[in-house]
C-alpha cells in the first residue's frame, strides 16, 4: 500500500470530505480523488460512496482508515528508531513557524542546534498555521511552531501531538498622550470606549480579542486591522487607537508608544507540534529541547 494514498484516506476520515482533505494535504481535489481511486484498486474494495453532494467512507473505508492512522504513526516510530540506532543527531529538519516566532524564538533555538549538532541541517520556513499544519501532516515539514490563546484552546488534528514551549505575555499598547499612559498597569475593564487596532478579521487573534473584550461587556470598535505587530505599533504611535501586542519578537518600539501590563496578566501559548511518534526522532527531540530553552 502506498503511504501517500493511505495519507489521503486518513485525511478524508479526519476532515469529512475530499475537498477539505485535499486542502489539508496541500494538493488539488482531483489529485486526492486519484490517490483514493488507486487505493481502491489496490485494495479491491470500495472505500468511498456518494452521500448527497459529498462522500462518506464505506465500512471497508473506515476499517482501512483506522489502520492508516496506525501505519502512519508506525512509520514515524520506525524512522525515529533508525535515527536513534545511529546514535547521533544528524540529517535534515524543517521547522515551520508563524512570523513572530520566526523573529523572536527560532533564531536562538536554531543557533543552539547548529552549534551543538553540526551534522544537523535545519531549515526554517515562515508559514501561517493554516498552511503549516497541513504541510506537517503530509510530511513536508518536521516541526511546527504554533500559537493559541488559553480562552480558545487549539485542538490538534488526529495524527499530531504538541506541547507548550513558551508562555508569552501580552501588553496593551497606547499612544504616549493616552489617558492611561501614566498607569503602572491596566485591567480589561479600563478599556471601554476605545478605538482598537486589531489583527485582520478571520484570524484567531482577531477572534480572541473580540471574545475577551465582549466577555467584559465591551463591544469593541475595530478602527484598523494589520497582520504585523510593527504596523500595528505604527498606527498606535500615530494616535489612531490602542492595541495588544505580545512581547515575543516585539522588536523596535516607536518613542510615542507606551506599553502597559494587564492585571491579571494576559498570555498566549506558543506550542511546538509534530507528527505523533516523531518526537522520538533525535533531531525532533533536540529541536524541542532547544525551543524550550531559547529565550522568548
Coordinates of C-alpha atoms in Angstrom, one line a residue:
X1 CA 0.0 0.0 0.0
X2 CA 1.3 3.4 -1.0
X3 CA 1.7 5.7 2.0
X4 CA 0.5 8.8 0.2
X5 CA -2.7 7.1 -0.7
X6 CA -3.2 6.0 2.9
X7 CA -2.5 9.5 4.0
X8 CA -5.2 10.7 1.6
X9 CA -7.7 8.3 3.1
X10 CA -6.8 9.2 6.6
X11 CA -7.3 12.9 5.7
X12 CA -10.8 12.2 4.3
X13 CA -11.7 10.3 7.5
X14 CA -10.4 13.2 9.6
X15 CA -11.8 16.1 7.7
X16 CA -15.0 14.6 6.3
X17 CA -14.7 15.4 2.6
X18 CA -12.3 15.1 -0.3
X19 CA -12.1 18.9 -0.8
X20 CA -11.1 19.6 2.8
X21 CA -8.8 16.6 2.9
X22 CA -7.1 18.0 -0.2
X23 CA -6.7 21.4 1.4
X24 CA -5.1 19.8 4.5
X25 CA -2.7 17.9 2.3
X26 CA -1.9 20.9 0.1
X27 CA -3.0 19.1 -3.1
X28 CA -5.9 19.5 -5.5
X29 CA -9.2 17.7 -5.0
X30 CA -8.5 16.0 -8.4
X31 CA -5.2 14.7 -7.1
X32 CA -6.7 13.5 -3.9
X33 CA -9.5 11.7 -5.8
X34 CA -6.9 10.0 -8.0
X35 CA -5.0 8.8 -4.9
X36 CA -8.2 7.4 -3.4
X37 CA -9.2 5.6 -6.7
X38 CA -5.8 4.0 -6.9
X39 CA -6.1 2.9 -3.3
X40 CA -9.4 1.3 -4.0
X41 CA -7.9 -0.6 -6.9
X42 CA -5.0 -1.7 -4.7
X43 CA -7.4 -3.0 -2.0
X44 CA -10.0 -4.4 -4.3
X45 CA -12.7 -2.7 -2.2
X46 CA -15.0 0.4 -2.5
X47 CA -13.7 2.8 0.2
X48 CA -15.9 5.7 -0.5
X49 CA -19.5 6.1 -1.5
X50 CA -21.7 9.0 -2.6
X51 CA -23.6 10.8 0.2
X52 CA -25.7 13.6 -1.4
X53 CA -23.2 16.0 -2.9
X54 CA -20.3 14.6 -0.9
X55 CA -18.8 11.3 0.0
X56 CA -18.6 9.0 3.1
X57 CA -16.4 6.1 4.0
X58 CA -17.8 2.6 3.5
X59 CA -17.3 0.0 6.2
X60 CA -14.1 -1.1 4.4
X61 CA -13.0 2.5 4.2
X62 CA -13.5 3.1 7.9
X63 CA -11.6 -0.1 8.7
X64 CA -8.7 0.9 6.5
X65 CA -8.7 4.5 7.7
X66 CA -8.2 3.2 11.3
X67 CA -5.3 1.1 10.1
X68 CA -3.9 4.0 8.1
X69 CA -3.6 6.1 11.3
X70 CA -1.7 3.3 13.0
X71 CA 0.5 2.7 9.9
X72 CA 1.4 6.4 9.5
X73 CA 2.3 6.6 13.2
X74 CA 4.3 3.4 12.9
X75 CA 6.3 5.0 10.0
X76 CA 7.3 7.9 12.3
X77 CA 8.3 5.5 15.1
X78 CA 10.4 3.4 12.6
X79 CA 12.2 6.4 11.4
X80 CA 12.9 7.5 15.0
X81 CA 14.3 4.1 15.9
X82 CA 16.6 4.0 12.9
X83 CA 17.9 7.5 13.7
X84 CA 18.3 6.6 17.4
X85 CA 20.2 3.4 16.3
X86 CA 22.8 5.6 14.6
X87 CA 23.3 7.4 17.9
X88 CA 23.8 11.0 16.5
X89 CA 21.6 14.0 15.7
X90 CA 22.0 14.4 12.0
X91 CA 20.2 14.8 8.7
X92 CA 17.7 17.4 7.7
X93 CA 15.0 19.1 9.8
X94 CA 12.5 21.6 8.6
X95 CA 10.7 23.9 11.1
X96 CA 7.7 25.9 10.1
X97 CA 6.6 28.8 12.4
X98 CA 4.4 31.9 12.4
X99 CA 6.1 35.3 11.8
X100 CA 6.6 36.4 15.4
X101 CA 8.1 33.1 16.4
X102 CA 10.5 33.2 13.4
X103 CA 11.7 36.6 14.6
X104 CA 11.7 36.2 18.3
X105 CA 12.2 32.5 19.2
X106 CA 13.5 30.4 16.3
X107 CA 16.9 32.2 15.7
X108 CA 18.3 31.4 19.2
X109 CA 16.9 27.8 19.0
X110 CA 18.4 27.1 15.6
X111 CA 21.7 28.7 16.6
X112 CA 21.8 26.3 19.6
X113 CA 21.1 23.3 17.4
X114 CA 23.7 24.3 14.8
X115 CA 26.4 24.8 17.5
X116 CA 25.7 21.5 19.2
X117 CA 24.9 19.3 16.3
X118 CA 26.9 20.3 13.2
X119 CA 25.7 17.2 11.3
X120 CA 22.1 18.5 11.5
X121 CA 20.9 20.7 8.7
X122 CA 18.0 22.9 10.0
X123 CA 15.7 24.8 7.5
X124 CA 13.2 27.4 8.7
X125 CA 10.1 28.4 6.8
X126 CA 7.6 31.1 7.8
X127 CA 4.1 29.8 7.4
X128 CA 0.8 30.7 8.9
X129 CA -0.8 27.9 11.0
X130 CA -3.4 27.2 8.3
X131 CA -0.6 26.2 6.0
X132 CA 1.9 24.9 8.4
X133 CA -0.2 22.1 9.9
X134 CA -1.3 20.6 6.6
X135 CA 2.4 20.7 5.5
X136 CA 3.3 18.8 8.7
X137 CA 0.5 16.3 8.1
X138 CA 1.7 15.5 4.7
X139 CA 5.4 15.2 5.8
X140 CA 6.7 18.4 4.1
X141 CA 7.9 19.8 7.4
X142 CA 9.0 18.1 10.6
X143 CA 8.0 20.5 13.3
X144 CA 5.6 23.4 13.5
X145 CA 5.6 26.3 16.0
X146 CA 2.0 27.4 16.5
X147 CA 0.2 29.7 18.9
X148 CA -3.1 29.6 20.8
X149 CA -4.9 31.6 23.5
X150 CA -6.0 29.8 26.7
X151 CA -9.5 31.1 26.3
X152 CA -9.7 29.4 22.9
X153 CA -7.7 26.1 23.2
X154 CA -6.4 24.7 19.9
X155 CA -7.5 21.2 19.1
X156 CA -4.8 19.3 17.2
X157 CA -5.9 17.2 14.2
X158 CA -5.6 13.4 14.5
X159 CA -2.1 12.2 14.0
X160 CA -0.4 15.3 15.5
X161 CA 0.9 15.9 19.0
X162 CA 2.2 19.0 20.7
X163 CA 3.4 20.8 23.8
X164 CA 3.8 24.4 25.0
X165 CA 7.3 25.7 24.7
X166 CA 6.7 29.3 25.8
X167 CA 4.0 31.3 27.6
X168 CA 4.1 34.8 26.0
X169 CA 2.8 37.8 27.9
X170 CA 0.7 40.4 26.1
X171 CA 0.6 44.1 26.9
X172 CA -1.6 47.0 26.0
X173 CA 0.0 49.5 23.6
X174 CA -1.2 53.1 23.8
X175 CA -0.1 56.4 22.4
X176 CA 2.1 58.3 24.9
X177 CA -0.6 61.0 25.4
X178 CA -3.3 58.5 26.0
X179 CA -5.4 58.9 29.2
X180 CA -4.0 55.6 30.5
X181 CA -0.3 56.2 29.5
X182 CA 0.8 57.1 33.0
X183 CA -0.7 54.0 34.7
X184 CA 1.5 51.2 36.0
X185 CA -1.0 48.6 34.8
X186 CA -4.5 48.2 33.4
X187 CA -7.4 45.9 33.6
X188 CA -9.7 44.9 30.6
X189 CA -12.5 46.9 32.4
X190 CA -10.5 50.1 31.9
X191 CA -10.8 49.8 28.2
X192 CA -14.4 50.9 27.4
X193 CA -14.9 53.3 24.5
X194 CA -11.5 52.7 22.9
X195 CA -10.7 52.5 19.2
X196 CA -8.9 49.3 18.6
X197 CA -6.1 48.3 16.2
X198 CA -6.5 44.5 15.7
X199 CA -5.2 41.6 13.6
X200 CA -7.2 41.0 10.4
X201 CA -10.8 39.7 10.6
X202 CA -10.9 35.9 10.3
X203 CA -7.6 35.4 12.2
X204 CA -7.6 33.5 15.5
X205 CA -6.0 36.6 17.2
X206 CA -8.8 38.9 16.0
X207 CA -11.4 36.4 17.2
X208 CA -9.7 36.1 20.6
X209 CA -9.5 39.9 21.1
X210 CA -13.2 40.4 20.3
X211 CA -14.1 37.5 22.6
X212 CA -12.1 38.8 25.6
X213 CA -13.5 42.3 25.3
X214 CA -17.1 41.1 24.9
X215 CA -16.7 38.9 27.9
X216 CA -16.2 42.1 29.9
X217 CA -19.2 43.8 28.3
X218 CA -17.2 45.8 25.7
X219 CA -18.4 45.9 22.1
X220 CA -15.1 46.8 20.5
X221 CA -14.8 49.4 17.8
X222 CA -12.2 47.9 15.4
X223 CA -10.8 51.0 13.7
X224 CA -7.9 49.4 11.9
X225 CA -6.6 46.0 11.1
X226 CA -3.0 44.9 10.4
X227 CA -1.3 41.5 10.5
X228 CA 2.2 42.6 11.6
X229 CA 3.0 44.0 15.0
X230 CA 5.3 46.8 13.7
X231 CA 2.5 48.0 11.5
X232 CA 0.1 47.9 14.5
X233 CA 2.5 49.9 16.6
X234 CA 2.9 52.5 13.9
X235 CA -0.8 53.0 13.9
X236 CA -0.8 53.3 17.7
X237 CA 2.1 55.8 17.6
X238 CA 0.0 57.9 15.2
X239 CA -2.7 58.1 17.8
X240 CA -5.2 56.1 15.8
X241 CA -6.1 53.6 18.5
X242 CA -4.9 51.1 21.1
X243 CA -3.8 47.5 20.6
X244 CA -2.5 44.4 22.4
X245 CA 1.0 43.2 21.4
X246 CA 2.8 40.1 22.7
X247 CA 6.3 40.5 24.0
X248 CA 7.8 37.7 21.8
X249 CA 9.6 39.2 18.8
X250 CA 8.4 42.7 19.6
X251 CA 11.4 44.5 18.1
X252 CA 11.9 48.2 18.0
X253 CA 9.1 50.3 19.6
X254 CA 8.2 53.8 18.5
X255 CA 9.1 56.5 21.0
X256 CA 5.5 57.7 21.2
X257 CA 4.1 54.3 22.3
X258 CA 3.7 53.1 25.9
X259 CA 3.2 49.5 27.0
X260 CA 1.1 48.7 30.0
X261 CA 0.9 45.2 31.5
X262 CA -2.5 43.8 32.2
X263 CA -3.7 42.9 35.7
X264 CA -4.2 39.9 35.8
X265 CA -1.7 39.0 33.2
X266 CA -2.9 38.2 29.6
X267 CA -0.9 35.5 27.9
X268 CA -0.8 33.3 24.8
X269 CA 0.8 29.9 24.5
X270 CA 3.5 29.1 21.9
X271 CA 3.3 25.4 21.0
X272 CA 5.5 23.0 19.2
X273 CA 3.6 20.4 17.1
X274 CA 4.9 17.2 15.4
X275 CA 3.6 14.1 13.8
X276 CA 2.7 11.6 16.6
X277 CA 5.7 9.5 17.3
X278 CA 8.0 12.0 15.6
X279 CA 9.3 13.3 18.9
X280 CA 11.2 10.0 19.3
X281 CA 13.5 11.1 16.4
X282 CA 16.7 12.5 17.9
X283 CA 16.5 15.6 15.6
X284 CA 13.0 16.5 16.6
X285 CA 13.7 15.8 20.3
X286 CA 16.8 18.1 20.1
X287 CA 14.7 20.8 18.4
X288 CA 12.0 20.6 21.1
X289 CA 14.7 21.0 23.8
X290 CA 16.3 24.0 22.1
X291 CA 12.9 25.7 21.6
X292 CA 12.0 25.2 25.3
X293 CA 15.4 26.6 26.3
X294 CA 15.5 29.6 23.9
X295 CA 14.8 33.0 25.5
X296 CA 11.5 34.4 24.3

